[in-house]
mmCIF file of C-alpha atoms and ligand atoms in Angstrom:
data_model
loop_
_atom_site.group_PDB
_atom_site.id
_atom_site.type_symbol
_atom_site.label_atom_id
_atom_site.label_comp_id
_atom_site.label_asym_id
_atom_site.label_seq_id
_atom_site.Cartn_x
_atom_site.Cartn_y
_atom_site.Cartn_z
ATOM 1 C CA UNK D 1 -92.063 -124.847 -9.019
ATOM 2 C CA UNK D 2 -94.425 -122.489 -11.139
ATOM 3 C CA UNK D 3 -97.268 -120.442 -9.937
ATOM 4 C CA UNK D 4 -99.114 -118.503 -12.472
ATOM 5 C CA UNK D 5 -102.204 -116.463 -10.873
ATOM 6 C CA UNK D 6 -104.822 -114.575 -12.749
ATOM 7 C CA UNK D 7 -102.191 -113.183 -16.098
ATOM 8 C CA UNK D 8 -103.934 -111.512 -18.579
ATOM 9 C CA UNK D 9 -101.777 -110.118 -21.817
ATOM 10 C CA UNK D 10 -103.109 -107.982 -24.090
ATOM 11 C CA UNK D 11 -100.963 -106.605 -27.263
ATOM 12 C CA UNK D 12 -101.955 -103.373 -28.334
ATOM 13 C CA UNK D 13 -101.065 -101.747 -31.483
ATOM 14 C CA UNK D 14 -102.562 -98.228 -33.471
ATOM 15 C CA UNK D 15 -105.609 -99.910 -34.481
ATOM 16 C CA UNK D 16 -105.863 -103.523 -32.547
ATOM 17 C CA UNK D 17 -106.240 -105.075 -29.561
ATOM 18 C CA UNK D 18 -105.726 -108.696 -29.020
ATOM 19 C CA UNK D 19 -105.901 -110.540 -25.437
ATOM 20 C CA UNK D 20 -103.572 -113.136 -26.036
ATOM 21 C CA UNK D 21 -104.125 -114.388 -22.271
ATOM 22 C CA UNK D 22 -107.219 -114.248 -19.993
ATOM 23 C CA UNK D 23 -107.155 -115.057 -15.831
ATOM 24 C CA UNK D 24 -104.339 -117.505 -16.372
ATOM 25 C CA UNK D 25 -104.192 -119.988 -13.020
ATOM 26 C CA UNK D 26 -101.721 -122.739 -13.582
ATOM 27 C CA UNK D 27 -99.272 -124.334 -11.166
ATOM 28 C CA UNK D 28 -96.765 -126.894 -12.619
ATOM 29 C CA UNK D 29 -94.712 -128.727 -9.990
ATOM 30 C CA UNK D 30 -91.064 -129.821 -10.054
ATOM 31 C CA UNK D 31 -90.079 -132.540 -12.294
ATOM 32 C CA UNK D 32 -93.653 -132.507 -14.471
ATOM 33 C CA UNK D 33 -93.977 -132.995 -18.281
ATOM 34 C CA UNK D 34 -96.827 -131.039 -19.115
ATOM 35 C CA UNK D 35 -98.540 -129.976 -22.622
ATOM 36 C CA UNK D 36 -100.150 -127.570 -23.700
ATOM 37 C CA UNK D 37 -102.739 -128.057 -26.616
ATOM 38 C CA UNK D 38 -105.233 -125.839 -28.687
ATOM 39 C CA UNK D 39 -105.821 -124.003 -32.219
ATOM 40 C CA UNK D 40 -103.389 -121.818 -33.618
ATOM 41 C CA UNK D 41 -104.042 -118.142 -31.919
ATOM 42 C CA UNK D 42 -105.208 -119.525 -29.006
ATOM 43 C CA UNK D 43 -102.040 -118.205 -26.780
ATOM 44 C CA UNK D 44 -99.794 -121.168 -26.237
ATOM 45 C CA UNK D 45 -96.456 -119.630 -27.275
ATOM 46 C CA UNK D 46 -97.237 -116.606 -25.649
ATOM 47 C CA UNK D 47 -97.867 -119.177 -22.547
ATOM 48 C CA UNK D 48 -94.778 -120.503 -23.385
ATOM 49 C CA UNK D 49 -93.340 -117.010 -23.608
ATOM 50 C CA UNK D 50 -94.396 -115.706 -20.136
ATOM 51 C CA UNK D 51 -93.130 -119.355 -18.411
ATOM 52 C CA UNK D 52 -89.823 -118.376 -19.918
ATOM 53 C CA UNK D 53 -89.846 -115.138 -19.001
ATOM 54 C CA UNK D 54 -89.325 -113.641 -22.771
ATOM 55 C CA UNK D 55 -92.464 -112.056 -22.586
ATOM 56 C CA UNK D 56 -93.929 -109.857 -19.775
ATOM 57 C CA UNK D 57 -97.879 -110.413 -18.699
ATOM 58 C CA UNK D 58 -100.555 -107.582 -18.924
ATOM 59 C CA UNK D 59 -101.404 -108.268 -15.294
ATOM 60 C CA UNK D 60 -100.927 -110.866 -12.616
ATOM 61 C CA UNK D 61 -98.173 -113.077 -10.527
ATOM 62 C CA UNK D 62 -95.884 -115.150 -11.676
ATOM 63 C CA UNK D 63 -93.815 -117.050 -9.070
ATOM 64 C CA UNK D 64 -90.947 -118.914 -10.087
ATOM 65 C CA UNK D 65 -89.731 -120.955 -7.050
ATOM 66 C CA UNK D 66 -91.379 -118.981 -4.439
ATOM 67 C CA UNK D 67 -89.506 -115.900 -6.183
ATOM 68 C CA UNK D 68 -91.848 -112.947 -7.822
ATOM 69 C CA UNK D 69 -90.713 -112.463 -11.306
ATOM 70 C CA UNK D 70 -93.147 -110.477 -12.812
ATOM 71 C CA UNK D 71 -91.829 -107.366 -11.550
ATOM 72 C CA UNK D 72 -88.229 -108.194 -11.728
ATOM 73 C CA UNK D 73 -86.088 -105.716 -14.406
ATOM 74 C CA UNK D 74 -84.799 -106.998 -17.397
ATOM 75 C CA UNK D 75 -81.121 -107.669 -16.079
ATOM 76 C CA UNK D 76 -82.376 -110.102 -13.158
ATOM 77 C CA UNK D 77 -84.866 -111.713 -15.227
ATOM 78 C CA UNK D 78 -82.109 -112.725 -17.958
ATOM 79 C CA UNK D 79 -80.429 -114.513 -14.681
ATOM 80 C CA UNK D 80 -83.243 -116.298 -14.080
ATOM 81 C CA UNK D 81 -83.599 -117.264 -17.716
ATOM 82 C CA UNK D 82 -79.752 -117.844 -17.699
ATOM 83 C CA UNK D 83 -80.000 -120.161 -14.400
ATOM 84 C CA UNK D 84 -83.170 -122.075 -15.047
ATOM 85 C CA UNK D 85 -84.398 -122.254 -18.909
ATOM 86 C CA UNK D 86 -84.107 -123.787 -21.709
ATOM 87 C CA UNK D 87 -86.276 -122.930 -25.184
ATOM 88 C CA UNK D 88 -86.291 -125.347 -28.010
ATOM 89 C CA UNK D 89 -88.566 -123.862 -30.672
ATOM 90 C CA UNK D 90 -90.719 -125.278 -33.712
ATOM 91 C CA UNK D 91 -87.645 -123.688 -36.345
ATOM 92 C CA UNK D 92 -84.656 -125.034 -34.575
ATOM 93 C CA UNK D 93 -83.197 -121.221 -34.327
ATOM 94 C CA UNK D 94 -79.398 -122.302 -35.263
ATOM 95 C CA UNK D 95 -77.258 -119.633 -36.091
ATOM 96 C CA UNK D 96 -76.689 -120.863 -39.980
ATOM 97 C CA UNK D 97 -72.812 -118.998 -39.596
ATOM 98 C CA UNK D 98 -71.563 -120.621 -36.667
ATOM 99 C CA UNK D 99 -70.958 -124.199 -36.044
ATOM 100 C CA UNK D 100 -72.884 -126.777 -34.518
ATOM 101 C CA UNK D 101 -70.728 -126.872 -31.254
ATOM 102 C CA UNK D 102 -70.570 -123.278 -31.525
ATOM 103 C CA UNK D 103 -74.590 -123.234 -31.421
ATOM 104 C CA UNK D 104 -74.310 -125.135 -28.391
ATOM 105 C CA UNK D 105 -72.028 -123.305 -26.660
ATOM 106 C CA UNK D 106 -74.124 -120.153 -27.245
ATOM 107 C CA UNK D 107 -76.178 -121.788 -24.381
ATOM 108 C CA UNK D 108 -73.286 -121.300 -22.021
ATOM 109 C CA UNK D 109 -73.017 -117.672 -23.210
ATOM 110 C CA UNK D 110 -72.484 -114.815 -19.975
ATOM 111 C CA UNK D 111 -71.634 -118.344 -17.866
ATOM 112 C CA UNK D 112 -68.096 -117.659 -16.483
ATOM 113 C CA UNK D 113 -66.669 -121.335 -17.047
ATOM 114 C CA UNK D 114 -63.260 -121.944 -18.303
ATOM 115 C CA UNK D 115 -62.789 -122.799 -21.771
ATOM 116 C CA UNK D 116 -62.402 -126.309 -21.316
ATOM 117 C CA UNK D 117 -65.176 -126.937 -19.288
ATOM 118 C CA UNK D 118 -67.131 -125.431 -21.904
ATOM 119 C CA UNK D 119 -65.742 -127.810 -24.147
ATOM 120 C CA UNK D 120 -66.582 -130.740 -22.458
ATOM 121 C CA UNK D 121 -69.924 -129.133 -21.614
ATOM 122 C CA UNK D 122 -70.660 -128.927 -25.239
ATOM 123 C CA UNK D 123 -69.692 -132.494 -25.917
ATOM 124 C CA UNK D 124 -71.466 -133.969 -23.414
ATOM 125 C CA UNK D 125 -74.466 -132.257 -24.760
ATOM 126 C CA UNK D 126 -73.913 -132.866 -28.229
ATOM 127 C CA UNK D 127 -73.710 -136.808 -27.594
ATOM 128 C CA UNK D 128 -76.297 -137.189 -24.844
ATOM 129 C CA UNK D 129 -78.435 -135.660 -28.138
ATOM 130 C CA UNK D 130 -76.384 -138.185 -30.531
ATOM 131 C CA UNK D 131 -74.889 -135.444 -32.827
ATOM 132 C CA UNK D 132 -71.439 -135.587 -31.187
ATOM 133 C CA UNK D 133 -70.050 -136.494 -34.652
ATOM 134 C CA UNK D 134 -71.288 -133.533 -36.517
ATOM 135 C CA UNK D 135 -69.524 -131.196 -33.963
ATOM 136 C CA UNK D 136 -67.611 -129.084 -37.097
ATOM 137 C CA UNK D 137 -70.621 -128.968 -39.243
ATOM 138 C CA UNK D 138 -72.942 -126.155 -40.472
ATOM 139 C CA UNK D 139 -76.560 -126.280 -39.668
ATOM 140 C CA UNK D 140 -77.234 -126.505 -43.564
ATOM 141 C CA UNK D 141 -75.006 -129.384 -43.826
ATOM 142 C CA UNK D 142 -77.381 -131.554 -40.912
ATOM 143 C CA UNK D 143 -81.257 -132.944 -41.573
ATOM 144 C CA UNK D 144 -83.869 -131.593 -39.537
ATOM 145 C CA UNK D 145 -83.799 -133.827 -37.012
ATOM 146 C CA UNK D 146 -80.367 -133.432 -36.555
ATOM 147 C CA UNK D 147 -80.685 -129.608 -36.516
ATOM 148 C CA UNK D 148 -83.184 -130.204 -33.864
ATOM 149 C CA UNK D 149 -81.538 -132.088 -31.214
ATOM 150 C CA UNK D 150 -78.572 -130.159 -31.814
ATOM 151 C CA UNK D 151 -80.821 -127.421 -30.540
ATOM 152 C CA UNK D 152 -82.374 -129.070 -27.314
ATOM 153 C CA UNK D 153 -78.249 -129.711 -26.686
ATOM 154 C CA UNK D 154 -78.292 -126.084 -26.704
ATOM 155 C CA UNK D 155 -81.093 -125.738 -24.680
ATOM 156 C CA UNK D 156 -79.761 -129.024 -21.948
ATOM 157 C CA UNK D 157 -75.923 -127.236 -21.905
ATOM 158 C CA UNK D 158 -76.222 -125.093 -19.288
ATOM 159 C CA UNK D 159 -78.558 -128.011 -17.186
ATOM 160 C CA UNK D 160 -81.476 -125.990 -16.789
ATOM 161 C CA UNK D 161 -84.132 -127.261 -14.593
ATOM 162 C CA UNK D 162 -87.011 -126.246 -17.328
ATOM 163 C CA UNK D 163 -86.985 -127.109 -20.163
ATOM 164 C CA UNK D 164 -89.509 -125.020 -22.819
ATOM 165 C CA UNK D 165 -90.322 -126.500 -26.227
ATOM 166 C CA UNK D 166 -92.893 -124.721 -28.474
ATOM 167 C CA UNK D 167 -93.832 -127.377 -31.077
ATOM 168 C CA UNK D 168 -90.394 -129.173 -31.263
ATOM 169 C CA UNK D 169 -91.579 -131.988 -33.797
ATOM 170 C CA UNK D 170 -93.693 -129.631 -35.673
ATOM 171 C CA UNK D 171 -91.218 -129.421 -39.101
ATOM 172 C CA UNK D 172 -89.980 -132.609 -38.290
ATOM 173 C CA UNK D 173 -91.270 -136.326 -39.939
ATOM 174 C CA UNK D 174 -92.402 -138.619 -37.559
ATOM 175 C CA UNK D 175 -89.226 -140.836 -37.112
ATOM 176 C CA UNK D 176 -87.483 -137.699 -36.253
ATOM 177 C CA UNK D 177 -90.169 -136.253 -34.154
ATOM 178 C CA UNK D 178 -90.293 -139.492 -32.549
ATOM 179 C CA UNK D 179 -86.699 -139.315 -31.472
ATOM 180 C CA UNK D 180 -86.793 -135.561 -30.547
ATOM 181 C CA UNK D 181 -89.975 -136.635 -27.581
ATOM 182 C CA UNK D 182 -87.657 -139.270 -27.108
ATOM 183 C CA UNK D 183 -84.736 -137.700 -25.716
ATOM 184 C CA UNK D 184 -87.184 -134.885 -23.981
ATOM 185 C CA UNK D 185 -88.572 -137.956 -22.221
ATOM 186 C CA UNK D 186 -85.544 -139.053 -20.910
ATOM 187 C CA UNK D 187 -84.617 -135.564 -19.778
ATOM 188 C CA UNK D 188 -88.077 -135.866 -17.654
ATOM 189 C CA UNK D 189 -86.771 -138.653 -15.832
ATOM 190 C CA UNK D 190 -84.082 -136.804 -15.074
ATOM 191 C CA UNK D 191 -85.530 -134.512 -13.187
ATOM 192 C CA UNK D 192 -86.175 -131.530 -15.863
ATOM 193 C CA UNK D 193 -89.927 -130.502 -15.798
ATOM 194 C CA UNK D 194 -90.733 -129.895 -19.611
ATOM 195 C CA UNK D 195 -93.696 -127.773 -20.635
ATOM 196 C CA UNK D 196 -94.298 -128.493 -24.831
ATOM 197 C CA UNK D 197 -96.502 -126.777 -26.949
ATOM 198 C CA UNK D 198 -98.027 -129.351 -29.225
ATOM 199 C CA UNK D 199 -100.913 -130.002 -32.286
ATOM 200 C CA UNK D 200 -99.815 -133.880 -31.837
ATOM 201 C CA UNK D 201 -102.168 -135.855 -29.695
ATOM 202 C CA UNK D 202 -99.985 -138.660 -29.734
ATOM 203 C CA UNK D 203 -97.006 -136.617 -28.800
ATOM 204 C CA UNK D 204 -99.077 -135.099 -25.587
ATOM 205 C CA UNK D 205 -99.950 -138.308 -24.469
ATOM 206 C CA UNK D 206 -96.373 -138.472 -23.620
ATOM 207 C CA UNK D 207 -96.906 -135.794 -21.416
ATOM 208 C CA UNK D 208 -98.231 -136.711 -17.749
ATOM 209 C CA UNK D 209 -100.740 -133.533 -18.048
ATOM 210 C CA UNK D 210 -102.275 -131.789 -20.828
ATOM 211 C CA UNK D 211 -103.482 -128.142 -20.932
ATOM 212 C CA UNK D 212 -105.844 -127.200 -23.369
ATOM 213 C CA UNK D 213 -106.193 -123.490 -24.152
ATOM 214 C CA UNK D 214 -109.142 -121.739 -26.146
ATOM 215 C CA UNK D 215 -109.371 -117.676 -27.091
ATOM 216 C CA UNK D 216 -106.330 -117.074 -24.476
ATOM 217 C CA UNK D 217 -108.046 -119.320 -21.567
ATOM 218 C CA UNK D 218 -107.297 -122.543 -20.290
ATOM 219 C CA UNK D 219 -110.423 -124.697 -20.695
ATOM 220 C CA UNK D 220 -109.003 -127.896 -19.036
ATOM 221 C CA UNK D 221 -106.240 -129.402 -17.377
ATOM 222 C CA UNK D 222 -105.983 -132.840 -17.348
ATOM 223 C CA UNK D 223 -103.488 -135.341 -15.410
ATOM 224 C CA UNK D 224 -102.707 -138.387 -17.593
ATOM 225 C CA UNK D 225 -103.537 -141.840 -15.597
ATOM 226 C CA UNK D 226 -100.647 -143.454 -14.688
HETATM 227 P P1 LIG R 301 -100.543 -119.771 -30.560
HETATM 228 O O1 LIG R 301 -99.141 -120.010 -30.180
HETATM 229 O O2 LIG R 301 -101.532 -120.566 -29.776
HETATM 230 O O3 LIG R 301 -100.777 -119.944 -32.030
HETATM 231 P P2 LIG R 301 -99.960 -117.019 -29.851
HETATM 232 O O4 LIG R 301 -99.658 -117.056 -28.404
HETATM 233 O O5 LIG R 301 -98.822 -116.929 -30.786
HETATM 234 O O6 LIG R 301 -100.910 -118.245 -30.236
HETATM 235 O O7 LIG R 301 -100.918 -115.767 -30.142
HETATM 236 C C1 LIG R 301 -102.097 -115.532 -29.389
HETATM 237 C C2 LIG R 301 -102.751 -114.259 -29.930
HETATM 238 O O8 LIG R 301 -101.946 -113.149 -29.613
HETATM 239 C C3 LIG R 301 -102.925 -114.270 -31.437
HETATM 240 O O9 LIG R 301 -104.143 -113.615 -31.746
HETATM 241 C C4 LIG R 301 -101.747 -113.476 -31.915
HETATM 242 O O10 LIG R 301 -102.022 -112.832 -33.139
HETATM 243 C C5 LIG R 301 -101.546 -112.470 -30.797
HETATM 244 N N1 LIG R 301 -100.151 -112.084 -30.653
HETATM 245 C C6 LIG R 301 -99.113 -112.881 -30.291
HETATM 246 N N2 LIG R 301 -97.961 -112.200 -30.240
HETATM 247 C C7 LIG R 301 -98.264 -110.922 -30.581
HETATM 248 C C8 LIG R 301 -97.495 -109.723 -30.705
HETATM 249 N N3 LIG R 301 -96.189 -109.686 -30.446
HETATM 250 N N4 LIG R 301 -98.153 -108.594 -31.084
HETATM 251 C C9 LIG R 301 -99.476 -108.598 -31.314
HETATM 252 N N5 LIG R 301 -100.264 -109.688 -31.218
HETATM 253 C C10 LIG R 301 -99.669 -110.843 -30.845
HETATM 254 MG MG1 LIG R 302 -97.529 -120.677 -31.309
#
């Protein structure tokens, strides 16, 4: 599915210069759960980042179903994103002024589907993530947990085929965490290949490979036992 060859990315500001990523090779195939693992600064969300095509590498290939992205321009590579990805990120991202189906149907946003197929879109989302009944609520008004599988809904409406999570249980206590790999579990064995940033070793052992990154480099790559 993914073929990363040789990326490097290096931010550069006025007086610093950080390499964020160094001679990147990783290949994930269709329908993997892979993790990625290492101290804070190391690159994963920036990883993350590049897989979901958010942020742009320094230097080297990125294919994405046999299809070059990495020189794509902006427009095409929000189809991709719009056709393919999901994020769910450590901070749940809800938009605190709209609603929670409203979140969710943000994920549907530039999709050309009639209104009621939205709706039932976002329902089917909202229970396959058991929030369904807190539909009309503010994200305020929902725990953490809550907030959180409200946003993988948002990130499973549009059925994307990856699914991105950087640290999804990272603000959230264990019962909820435990419920959030949960439901990204059962989205594996539905066919979604999920890359997750983690700090949870129990968490990655979920995952049927684990990636650990050091200083920007990936130092191994492991494939669980069966
Ligand atoms: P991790 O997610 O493993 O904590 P990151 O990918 O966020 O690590 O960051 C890797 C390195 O790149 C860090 O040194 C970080 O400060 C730097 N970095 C990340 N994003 C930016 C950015 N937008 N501008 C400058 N430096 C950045
Ligand atoms: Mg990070």
């Amino acid at each position: 599915m993914i073929i990363l060859a040789d990326i490097n990315r290096l931010f550069r500001s006025d007086e610093v210069e950080t390499t964020a990523l160094r001679s990147i090779d990783l290949q994930i195939e269709e329908g993997e759960f892979v993790a990625i693992m290492g101290p804070s600064g190391c690159g994963k969300s920036t990883l993350l980042n590049t897989l979901g095509m958010i942020d742009r590498p320094t230097s080297g290939r990125y294919l994405f179903r046999d299809q070059e992205v990495t020189d794509l321009p902006e427009a095409a590579l929000a189809r991709m994103r719009r056709d393919n990805l999901g994020f769910v990120f450590q901070s749940f991202n809800l938009i605190d002024e709209l609603t929670i189906a409203e979140n969710v149907e943000l994920g549907l946003v530039y999709r050309r589907w009639a209104g009621k197929d939205r709706r039932a879109r976002v329902e089917a989302a909202l229970d396959r993530v058991g929030v369904a009944h807190r539909a009309r609520h503010y994200p305020h008004q929902l725990s953490g947990g809550q907030q959180q599988r409200a946003a993988i809904a948002r990130a499973i409406v549009g059925q994307p085929s990856l699914i991105l999570a950087d640290e999804p249980t990272g603000n959230l206590d264990s019962e909820n965490g435990e419920q959030v790999m949960e439901i990204l579990k059962s989205l594996n064995r539905e066919g979604a290949t999920i890359v997750m940033v983690t700090h949870s070793p129990a968490h990655a052992d979920i995952a049927k490979r684990v990636v650990n990154m050091l200083d920007g480099r990936i130092i191994v790559s492991a494939r669980r036992a069966a």
